[in-house]
Amino acid sequence: MEPLAFRMRPTHFSQVVGQDHLVGENGILPKMLETNKYLSFILYGPPGCGKTTIANIFAKESKIDTYFFNASTDNKQRLMDIIDTTAYHNILLIIDEIHRMKTDIQDYLLPFIENGKVTIIGLTALNPYQTVNPAIRSRCHLYRVNELTDDDLKSVILKGLEFLDLDLNINANAIDLIIRFSNHEVRSALNLLEAAALVLKDGDTITSSSIKMVMGKANLNLDSDGDNYYILLSALQKSIRGSDVHASLHYLARLIVLGDLESIIRRLMVISYEDIGLANPNLHNKVYLACEVSKKLGFPEARIPLSNIVIEMALSPKSNSAITAIDFALKDLETIDTGLIPNFLTNLIFISKPEL
């Protein structure tokens, strides 16, 4: 039998929880379907909030052929094959992990988005303003898919209990625990509920003890290969940037559990120059030394210098003036005529007058 989360996956917008701003009666997505006017858009939001489900429902209800493309695993040839086989009609292309799309694929796809042959639905758990290529982003509408609230998840859990069709009850503490340890992901919440139901018999009540029995470790969204990992790295950086010591240590701990020391070190070095910058230049060497010590020690001892330096970085004054300045300079190169380099900044004067 399919997992409960699979069986309960919504097949109509009316069944989607917590996203009325997109799929409700006055939402933009139903309006597109009603008018048969399809705009390219990107759905972004945390894992487990329903991005893929919404895209699949939209595709099913649309009047055009739909194809799926995974930007992290599919190559340019796959996209070319899709375009070639649909040469004479428009298509809908759902692009999973759109932030991972390679430049050559983007360059090939852009003209088809521009002329309307391809309408895309991009999916990403990351911030598209920071991670999606501007050329793609400027041709798409950006729609946030919200993290589900506690009330949203509670309604899903209760509906899931009915869906199991078992003579079971659940108390409030158990619901709260499922919500807490599911990280507001519908799939994780329903998996916990289904597992708890398996160890009980008819007439029993699912309690917090039932949940703990099947839960094992808390679901910390620990995935060293997926988007969640980069979200954790981003959370660490933003916590240090915001001078929140407790949050910085929390996200450092979650990254330490994954054991990828190189990624932690690389991110700390970036934070040192990007967020602390000129406000505390003396700290850069300390960050470098702490990272080197951590590499020599390895885990578990590496947690000690990492903790020390993360606390100091969080407490340090911050300045992003250096990265802001160089980004402005790079932007200038796109919009102004750079002209010739002034003679007084070159050696040309000495070449033309060797006696000097």
PDB file of N, CA and C in Angstrom, residues 155-191:
ATOM      1  N   SER A 155      -4.911  20.426  11.096  1.00  0.00           N
ATOM      2  CA  SER A 155      -6.028  19.967  10.258  1.00  0.00           C
ATOM      3  C   SER A 155      -5.593  18.816   9.355  1.00  0.00           C
ATOM      4  N   VAL A 156      -4.347  18.858   8.862  1.00  0.00           N
ATOM      5  CA  VAL A 156      -3.832  17.770   8.027  1.00  0.00           C
ATOM      6  C   VAL A 156      -3.709  16.487   8.836  1.00  0.00           C
ATOM      7  N   ILE A 157      -3.212  16.603  10.068  1.00  0.00           N
ATOM      8  CA  ILE A 157      -3.040  15.422  10.927  1.00  0.00           C
ATOM      9  C   ILE A 157      -4.388  14.781  11.241  1.00  0.00           C
ATOM     10  N   LEU A 158      -5.380  15.594  11.586  1.00  0.00           N
ATOM     11  CA  LEU A 158      -6.708  15.056  11.903  1.00  0.00           C
ATOM     12  C   LEU A 158      -7.350  14.420  10.671  1.00  0.00           C
ATOM     13  N   LYS A 159      -7.145  15.044   9.520  1.00  0.00           N
ATOM     14  CA  LYS A 159      -7.671  14.457   8.288  1.00  0.00           C
ATOM     15  C   LYS A 159      -6.946  13.150   7.972  1.00  0.00           C
ATOM     16  N   GLY A 160      -5.642  13.123   8.268  1.00  0.00           N
ATOM     17  CA  GLY A 160      -4.870  11.905   8.052  1.00  0.00           C
ATOM     18  C   GLY A 160      -5.352  10.763   8.921  1.00  0.00           C
ATOM     19  N   LEU A 161      -5.739  11.093  10.162  1.00  0.00           N
ATOM     20  CA  LEU A 161      -6.252  10.062  11.066  1.00  0.00           C
ATOM     21  C   LEU A 161      -7.544   9.470  10.511  1.00  0.00           C
ATOM     22  N   GLU A 162      -8.407  10.325   9.969  1.00  0.00           N
ATOM     23  CA  GLU A 162      -9.636   9.835   9.337  1.00  0.00           C
ATOM     24  C   GLU A 162      -9.304   8.981   8.114  1.00  0.00           C
ATOM     25  N   PHE A 163      -8.300   9.395   7.378  1.00  0.00           N
ATOM     26  CA  PHE A 163      -7.930   8.706   6.147  1.00  0.00           C
ATOM     27  C   PHE A 163      -7.409   7.302   6.425  1.00  0.00           C
ATOM     28  N   LEU A 164      -6.776   7.127   7.589  1.00  0.00           N
ATOM     29  CA  LEU A 164      -6.266   5.803   7.953  1.00  0.00           C
ATOM     30  C   LEU A 164      -7.394   4.801   8.164  1.00  0.00           C
ATOM     31  N   ASP A 165      -8.581   5.346   8.474  1.00  0.00           N
ATOM     32  CA  ASP A 165      -9.770   4.508   8.657  1.00  0.00           C
ATOM     33  C   ASP A 165      -9.551   3.441   9.733  1.00  0.00           C
ATOM     34  N   LEU A 166      -8.962   3.878  10.847  1.00  0.00           N
ATOM     35  CA  LEU A 166      -8.744   3.000  11.992  1.00  0.00           C
ATOM     36  C   LEU A 166      -9.495   3.559  13.192  1.00  0.00           C
ATOM     37  N   ASP A 167      -9.808   2.703  14.126  1.00  0.00           N
ATOM     38  CA  ASP A 167     -10.518   3.139  15.328  1.00  0.00           C
ATOM     39  C   ASP A 167      -9.503   3.667  16.338  1.00  0.00           C
ATOM     40  N   LEU A 168      -8.922   4.844  16.005  1.00  0.00           N
ATOM     41  CA  LEU A 168      -7.900   5.447  16.856  1.00  0.00           C
ATOM     42  C   LEU A 168      -8.263   6.890  17.162  1.00  0.00           C
ATOM     43  N   ASN A 169      -7.794   7.358  18.312  1.00  0.00           N
ATOM     44  CA  ASN A 169      -7.912   8.763  18.679  1.00  0.00           C
ATOM     45  C   ASN A 169      -6.504   9.340  18.815  1.00  0.00           C
ATOM     46  N   ILE A 170      -6.420  10.644  18.923  1.00  0.00           N
ATOM     47  CA  ILE A 170      -5.128  11.298  19.130  1.00  0.00           C
ATOM     48  C   ILE A 170      -5.335  12.465  20.082  1.00  0.00           C
ATOM     49  N   ASN A 171      -4.411  12.638  21.026  1.00  0.00           N
ATOM     50  CA  ASN A 171      -4.582  13.746  21.961  1.00  0.00           C
ATOM     51  C   ASN A 171      -3.765  14.961  21.521  1.00  0.00           C
ATOM     52  N   ALA A 172      -4.023  16.084  22.184  1.00  0.00           N
ATOM     53  CA  ALA A 172      -3.421  17.357  21.777  1.00  0.00           C
ATOM     54  C   ALA A 172      -1.903  17.335  21.888  1.00  0.00           C
ATOM     55  N   ASN A 173      -1.383  16.680  22.931  1.00  0.00           N
ATOM     56  CA  ASN A 173       0.073  16.632  23.105  1.00  0.00           C
ATOM     57  C   ASN A 173       0.751  15.901  21.952  1.00  0.00           C
ATOM     58  N   ALA A 174       0.115  14.834  21.487  1.00  0.00           N
ATOM     59  CA  ALA A 174       0.680  14.078  20.365  1.00  0.00           C
ATOM     60  C   ALA A 174       0.686  14.921  19.093  1.00  0.00           C
ATOM     61  N   ILE A 175      -0.395  15.661  18.869  1.00  0.00           N
ATOM     62  CA  ILE A 175      -0.460  16.540  17.690  1.00  0.00           C
ATOM     63  C   ILE A 175       0.640  17.586  17.757  1.00  0.00           C
ATOM     64  N   ASP A 176       0.801  18.202  18.935  1.00  0.00           N
ATOM     65  CA  ASP A 176       1.837  19.228  19.096  1.00  0.00           C
ATOM     66  C   ASP A 176       3.226  18.654  18.839  1.00  0.00           C
ATOM     67  N   LEU A 177       3.455  17.427  19.293  1.00  0.00           N
ATOM     68  CA  LEU A 177       4.767  16.806  19.110  1.00  0.00           C
ATOM     69  C   LEU A 177       5.032  16.497  17.635  1.00  0.00           C
ATOM     70  N   ILE A 178       4.008  16.023  16.939  1.00  0.00           N
ATOM     71  CA  ILE A 178       4.163  15.762  15.502  1.00  0.00           C
ATOM     72  C   ILE A 178       4.509  17.054  14.767  1.00  0.00           C
ATOM     73  N   ILE A 179       3.792  18.118  15.099  1.00  0.00           N
ATOM     74  CA  ILE A 179       4.046  19.413  14.455  1.00  0.00           C
ATOM     75  C   ILE A 179       5.474  19.864  14.721  1.00  0.00           C
ATOM     76  N   ARG A 180       5.890  19.708  15.965  1.00  0.00           N
ATOM     77  CA  ARG A 180       7.229  20.166  16.358  1.00  0.00           C
ATOM     78  C   ARG A 180       8.328  19.414  15.624  1.00  0.00           C
ATOM     79  N   PHE A 181       8.194  18.099  15.536  1.00  0.00           N
ATOM     80  CA  PHE A 181       9.272  17.296  14.979  1.00  0.00           C
ATOM     81  C   PHE A 181       9.141  17.054  13.475  1.00  0.00           C
ATOM     82  N   SER A 182       8.084  17.553  12.889  1.00  0.00           N
ATOM     83  CA  SER A 182       7.953  17.437  11.430  1.00  0.00           C
ATOM     84  C   SER A 182       8.559  18.629  10.715  1.00  0.00           C
ATOM     85  N   ASN A 183       8.989  19.645  11.485  1.00  0.00           N
ATOM     86  CA  ASN A 183       9.508  20.871  10.878  1.00  0.00           C
ATOM     87  C   ASN A 183       8.509  21.488   9.898  1.00  0.00           C
ATOM     88  N   HIS A 184       7.237  21.351  10.225  1.00  0.00           N
ATOM     89  CA  HIS A 184       6.156  21.922   9.418  1.00  0.00           C
ATOM     90  C   HIS A 184       6.111  21.357   7.995  1.00  0.00           C
ATOM     91  N   GLU A 185       6.609  20.143   7.818  1.00  0.00           N
ATOM     92  CA  GLU A 185       6.498  19.447   6.536  1.00  0.00           C
ATOM     93  C   GLU A 185       5.330  18.473   6.603  1.00  0.00           C
ATOM     94  N   VAL A 186       4.420  18.574   5.660  1.00  0.00           N
ATOM     95  CA  VAL A 186       3.250  17.694   5.639  1.00  0.00           C
ATOM     96  C   VAL A 186       3.671  16.233   5.548  1.00  0.00           C
ATOM     97  N   ARG A 187       4.608  15.931   4.657  1.00  0.00           N
ATOM     98  CA  ARG A 187       5.020  14.542   4.462  1.00  0.00           C
ATOM     99  C   ARG A 187       5.574  13.943   5.754  1.00  0.00           C
ATOM    100  N   SER A 188       6.433  14.693   6.440  1.00  0.00           N
ATOM    101  CA  SER A 188       7.022  14.196   7.690  1.00  0.00           C
ATOM    102  C   SER A 188       5.956  13.998   8.757  1.00  0.00           C
ATOM    103  N   ALA A 189       5.008  14.935   8.829  1.00  0.00           N
ATOM    104  CA  ALA A 189       3.943  14.831   9.833  1.00  0.00           C
ATOM    105  C   ALA A 189       3.095  13.583   9.597  1.00  0.00           C
ATOM    106  N   LEU A 190       2.724  13.346   8.354  1.00  0.00           N
ATOM    107  CA  LEU A 190       1.888  12.179   8.047  1.00  0.00           C
ATOM    108  C   LEU A 190       2.660  10.870   8.212  1.00  0.00           C
ATOM    109  N   ASN A 191       3.953  10.893   7.916  1.00  0.00           N
ATOM    110  CA  ASN A 191       4.766   9.690   8.137  1.00  0.00           C
ATOM    111  C   ASN A 191       4.827   9.327   9.617  1.00  0.00           C
TER     112      ASN A 191
END
